[in-house]
Amino acid sequence: MAILDILKLPDPRLKQVSEPVECFDEDLRGFVADLEETRLAGPAAVGIAAPQVGRFQRIVIVDVSGRPKTPNHGYLILVNPEIVHWEGYAIGREGCLSVPDYTGNVIRATGIRLKAQDLDGRETEYVMEGYEARAVQHEMDHLDGLLFVDRVVSRRTDLYRRKVYQT
């Protein structure tokens, strides 16, 4: 396994739309293992998408199980994810490995129904709410060349420089 380089804004490749995964093989499994190792090496990241490391396929990893009292499905590898229903809206603060210096307020659906494939190509459906739904929507945006800064309510009032703490 390897830690991959994270693409960072203003890298134009972050705007690229990703292609569906068609081949479910050992190469895909190896890449996903590297993607997870990269996520874990980052600063408390709950998700990562393949385009963030320069692979333009529709793959995301999300794991919000570390947040207490947060309804979730645990560690998820979502291949070719598609939101088939959403409901409600809420503003929430988001950050991103590809935009390390900022956080921002973004409007997202509060509940979603999602279908995706696993690493064997089997389709599964999930119903998600709250923080898990927000995290999945954030990661799925990467698959369409979008970053949270493209969705902030107002760049003037809802984009914040991330605090840096001395250790």
mmCIF file of C-alpha atoms in Angstrom:
data_model
loop_
_atom_site.group_PDB
_atom_site.id
_atom_site.type_symbol
_atom_site.label_atom_id
_atom_site.label_comp_id
_atom_site.label_asym_id
_atom_site.label_seq_id
_atom_site.Cartn_x
_atom_site.Cartn_y
_atom_site.Cartn_z
ATOM 1 C CA MET A 1 0.000 0.000 0.000
ATOM 2 C CA ALA A 2 1.063 3.578 -0.582
ATOM 3 C CA ILE A 3 0.143 7.069 0.502
ATOM 4 C CA LEU A 4 -0.849 8.965 -2.632
ATOM 5 C CA ASP A 5 -0.366 12.667 -3.337
ATOM 6 C CA ILE A 6 -3.488 14.775 -2.774
ATOM 7 C CA LEU A 7 -4.346 17.258 -5.514
ATOM 8 C CA LYS A 8 -4.919 20.707 -4.053
ATOM 9 C CA LEU A 9 -6.744 23.792 -5.267
ATOM 10 C CA PRO A 10 -6.028 25.440 -7.730
ATOM 11 C CA ASP A 11 -5.018 22.238 -9.585
ATOM 12 C CA PRO A 12 -7.277 22.234 -12.676
ATOM 13 C CA ARG A 13 -7.580 18.425 -12.590
ATOM 14 C CA LEU A 14 -9.908 18.792 -9.587
ATOM 15 C CA LYS A 15 -12.527 20.132 -12.028
ATOM 16 C CA GLN A 16 -12.449 16.975 -14.156
ATOM 17 C CA VAL A 17 -15.557 14.761 -14.257
ATOM 18 C CA SER A 18 -14.853 11.119 -13.387
ATOM 19 C CA GLU A 19 -15.773 8.051 -15.423
ATOM 20 C CA PRO A 20 -17.728 5.071 -14.087
ATOM 21 C CA VAL A 21 -15.780 2.039 -12.912
ATOM 22 C CA GLU A 22 -16.312 -0.857 -15.313
ATOM 23 C CA CYS A 23 -13.633 -3.319 -14.246
ATOM 24 C CA PHE A 24 -13.864 -4.779 -10.731
ATOM 25 C CA ASP A 25 -10.477 -6.442 -10.347
ATOM 26 C CA GLU A 26 -7.318 -6.603 -8.224
ATOM 27 C CA ASP A 27 -6.109 -3.272 -9.634
ATOM 28 C CA LEU A 28 -9.266 -1.622 -8.271
ATOM 29 C CA ARG A 29 -8.789 -3.316 -4.876
ATOM 30 C CA GLY A 30 -5.153 -2.213 -4.712
ATOM 31 C CA PHE A 31 -6.048 1.352 -5.601
ATOM 32 C CA VAL A 32 -8.811 1.480 -2.973
ATOM 33 C CA ALA A 33 -6.341 0.186 -0.349
ATOM 34 C CA ASP A 34 -3.940 3.006 -1.295
ATOM 35 C CA LEU A 35 -6.810 5.520 -1.243
ATOM 36 C CA GLU A 36 -7.769 4.418 2.289
ATOM 37 C CA GLU A 37 -4.170 4.621 3.472
ATOM 38 C CA THR A 38 -4.040 8.162 2.054
ATOM 39 C CA ARG A 39 -7.277 9.111 3.857
ATOM 40 C CA LEU A 40 -5.965 7.782 7.159
ATOM 41 C CA ALA A 41 -2.690 9.703 6.737
ATOM 42 C CA GLY A 42 -4.625 12.980 6.415
ATOM 43 C CA PRO A 43 -5.799 15.244 9.213
ATOM 44 C CA ALA A 44 -8.920 13.484 10.584
ATOM 45 C CA ALA A 45 -10.514 13.023 7.151
ATOM 46 C CA VAL A 46 -13.844 11.173 7.161
ATOM 47 C CA GLY A 47 -13.824 10.737 3.396
ATOM 48 C CA ILE A 48 -11.792 10.797 0.230
ATOM 49 C CA ALA A 49 -12.603 10.504 -3.473
ATOM 50 C CA ALA A 50 -10.480 9.015 -6.242
ATOM 51 C CA PRO A 51 -10.184 12.310 -8.185
ATOM 52 C CA GLN A 52 -8.426 13.879 -5.186
ATOM 53 C CA VAL A 53 -5.433 11.663 -5.952
ATOM 54 C CA GLY A 54 -5.618 12.043 -9.734
ATOM 55 C CA ARG A 55 -7.616 8.913 -10.614
ATOM 56 C CA PHE A 56 -10.759 9.999 -12.404
ATOM 57 C CA GLN A 57 -13.068 7.121 -11.604
ATOM 58 C CA ARG A 58 -16.277 7.209 -9.562
ATOM 59 C CA ILE A 59 -14.950 5.866 -6.250
ATOM 60 C CA VAL A 60 -15.364 7.340 -2.760
ATOM 61 C CA ILE A 61 -14.563 6.162 0.747
ATOM 62 C CA VAL A 62 -16.517 7.477 3.732
ATOM 63 C CA ASP A 63 -16.293 6.530 7.403
ATOM 64 C CA VAL A 64 -18.014 8.698 10.007
ATOM 65 C CA SER A 65 -18.129 5.936 12.631
ATOM 66 C CA GLY A 66 -15.579 7.805 14.748
ATOM 67 C CA ARG A 67 -18.134 10.505 15.562
ATOM 68 C CA PRO A 68 -20.064 9.534 18.668
ATOM 69 C CA LYS A 69 -23.865 9.413 18.446
ATOM 70 C CA THR A 70 -23.786 9.836 14.653
ATOM 71 C CA PRO A 71 -26.057 7.421 12.750
ATOM 72 C CA ASN A 72 -23.919 5.706 10.121
ATOM 73 C CA HIS A 73 -23.202 2.597 8.086
ATOM 74 C CA GLY A 74 -19.576 2.348 9.209
ATOM 75 C CA TYR A 75 -16.714 2.158 6.730
ATOM 76 C CA LEU A 76 -18.045 2.466 3.168
ATOM 77 C CA ILE A 77 -16.409 1.997 -0.209
ATOM 78 C CA LEU A 78 -18.860 3.394 -2.758
ATOM 79 C CA VAL A 79 -18.219 2.633 -6.422
ATOM 80 C CA ASN A 80 -20.331 4.427 -9.043
ATOM 81 C CA PRO A 81 -22.528 6.032 -6.351
ATOM 82 C CA GLU A 82 -25.745 7.746 -7.353
ATOM 83 C CA ILE A 83 -28.173 9.669 -5.161
ATOM 84 C CA VAL A 84 -31.678 8.532 -6.102
ATOM 85 C CA HIS A 85 -33.608 10.612 -3.549
ATOM 86 C CA TRP A 86 -32.893 13.505 -1.230
ATOM 87 C CA GLU A 87 -34.892 15.489 1.286
ATOM 88 C CA GLY A 88 -34.499 18.463 3.596
ATOM 89 C CA TYR A 89 -31.720 21.012 3.553
ATOM 90 C CA ALA A 90 -29.316 22.357 6.154
ATOM 91 C CA ILE A 91 -26.219 24.532 6.269
ATOM 92 C CA GLY A 92 -23.100 22.947 7.730
ATOM 93 C CA ARG A 93 -19.371 23.658 7.949
ATOM 94 C CA GLU A 94 -17.126 21.599 5.663
ATOM 95 C CA GLY A 95 -13.430 21.210 5.032
ATOM 96 C CA CYS A 96 -11.462 19.246 2.460
ATOM 97 C CA LEU A 97 -8.085 17.594 1.971
ATOM 98 C CA SER A 98 -7.899 19.353 -1.420
ATOM 99 C CA VAL A 99 -8.610 22.776 0.121
ATOM 100 C CA PRO A 100 -6.479 22.542 3.260
ATOM 101 C CA ASP A 101 -6.462 26.218 4.231
ATOM 102 C CA TYR A 102 -10.226 26.889 4.332
ATOM 103 C CA THR A 103 -13.559 25.684 5.654
ATOM 104 C CA GLY A 104 -16.962 26.915 4.551
ATOM 105 C CA ASN A 105 -20.711 26.804 5.088
ATOM 106 C CA VAL A 106 -22.455 24.631 2.513
ATOM 107 C CA ILE A 107 -26.134 23.760 2.006
ATOM 108 C CA ARG A 108 -26.708 20.000 1.650
ATOM 109 C CA ALA A 109 -29.631 17.604 1.766
ATOM 110 C CA THR A 110 -30.217 16.292 5.300
ATOM 111 C CA GLY A 111 -31.318 12.871 4.090
ATOM 112 C CA ILE A 112 -30.444 10.856 0.993
ATOM 113 C CA ARG A 113 -31.100 7.473 -0.560
ATOM 114 C CA LEU A 114 -28.075 6.250 -2.438
ATOM 115 C CA LYS A 115 -27.265 3.307 -4.629
ATOM 116 C CA ALA A 116 -23.694 2.216 -5.278
ATOM 117 C CA GLN A 117 -21.619 -0.814 -6.113
ATOM 118 C CA ASP A 118 -19.106 -2.531 -3.871
ATOM 119 C CA LEU A 119 -15.635 -3.759 -4.890
ATOM 120 C CA ASP A 120 -17.193 -6.866 -6.443
ATOM 121 C CA GLY A 121 -19.658 -4.853 -8.538
ATOM 122 C CA ARG A 122 -22.696 -5.795 -6.431
ATOM 123 C CA GLU A 123 -25.246 -2.995 -6.126
ATOM 124 C CA THR A 124 -26.367 -1.880 -2.675
ATOM 125 C CA GLU A 125 -28.769 0.818 -1.522
ATOM 126 C CA TYR A 126 -28.305 2.976 1.565
ATOM 127 C CA VAL A 127 -30.506 5.459 3.408
ATOM 128 C CA MET A 128 -28.395 8.127 5.109
ATOM 129 C CA GLU A 129 -29.058 11.164 7.238
ATOM 130 C CA GLY A 130 -27.255 14.004 8.940
ATOM 131 C CA TYR A 131 -23.481 14.048 8.990
ATOM 132 C CA GLU A 132 -23.074 10.817 7.029
ATOM 133 C CA ALA A 133 -25.348 12.138 4.253
ATOM 134 C CA ARG A 134 -23.348 15.394 4.189
ATOM 135 C CA ALA A 135 -20.006 13.569 4.001
ATOM 136 C CA VAL A 136 -21.171 11.348 1.129
ATOM 137 C CA GLN A 137 -22.550 14.331 -0.828
ATOM 138 C CA HIS A 138 -19.253 16.188 -0.306
ATOM 139 C CA GLU A 139 -17.198 13.253 -1.608
ATOM 140 C CA MET A 140 -19.559 12.628 -4.526
ATOM 141 C CA ASP A 141 -19.123 16.256 -5.620
ATOM 142 C CA HIS A 142 -15.461 15.435 -6.345
ATOM 143 C CA LEU A 143 -16.651 12.876 -8.907
ATOM 144 C CA ASP A 144 -18.310 15.699 -10.854
ATOM 145 C CA GLY A 145 -15.409 18.133 -10.578
ATOM 146 C CA LEU A 146 -16.904 20.171 -7.740
ATOM 147 C CA LEU A 147 -15.327 21.318 -4.486
ATOM 148 C CA PHE A 148 -17.096 22.620 -1.390
ATOM 149 C CA VAL A 149 -15.857 26.128 -2.269
ATOM 150 C CA ASP A 150 -18.048 25.900 -5.396
ATOM 151 C CA ARG A 151 -21.078 25.415 -3.122
ATOM 152 C CA VAL A 152 -20.455 27.816 -0.235
ATOM 153 C CA VAL A 153 -23.439 30.011 0.474
ATOM 154 C CA SER A 154 -21.377 33.202 0.034
ATOM 155 C CA ARG A 155 -17.640 33.362 -0.620
ATOM 156 C CA ARG A 156 -17.597 36.718 1.159
ATOM 157 C CA THR A 157 -19.279 35.645 4.406
ATOM 158 C CA ASP A 158 -19.174 31.822 4.502
ATOM 159 C CA LEU A 159 -15.574 30.924 3.652
ATOM 160 C CA TYR A 160 -13.175 30.802 6.600
ATOM 161 C CA ARG A 161 -9.407 30.518 6.846
ATOM 162 C CA ARG A 162 -8.623 27.350 8.791
ATOM 163 C CA LYS A 163 -6.990 27.931 12.153
ATOM 164 C CA VAL A 164 -3.466 26.616 12.539
ATOM 165 C CA TYR A 165 -2.576 25.363 15.981
ATOM 166 C CA GLN A 166 1.018 25.335 17.202
ATOM 167 C CA THR A 167 2.151 22.045 18.718
#
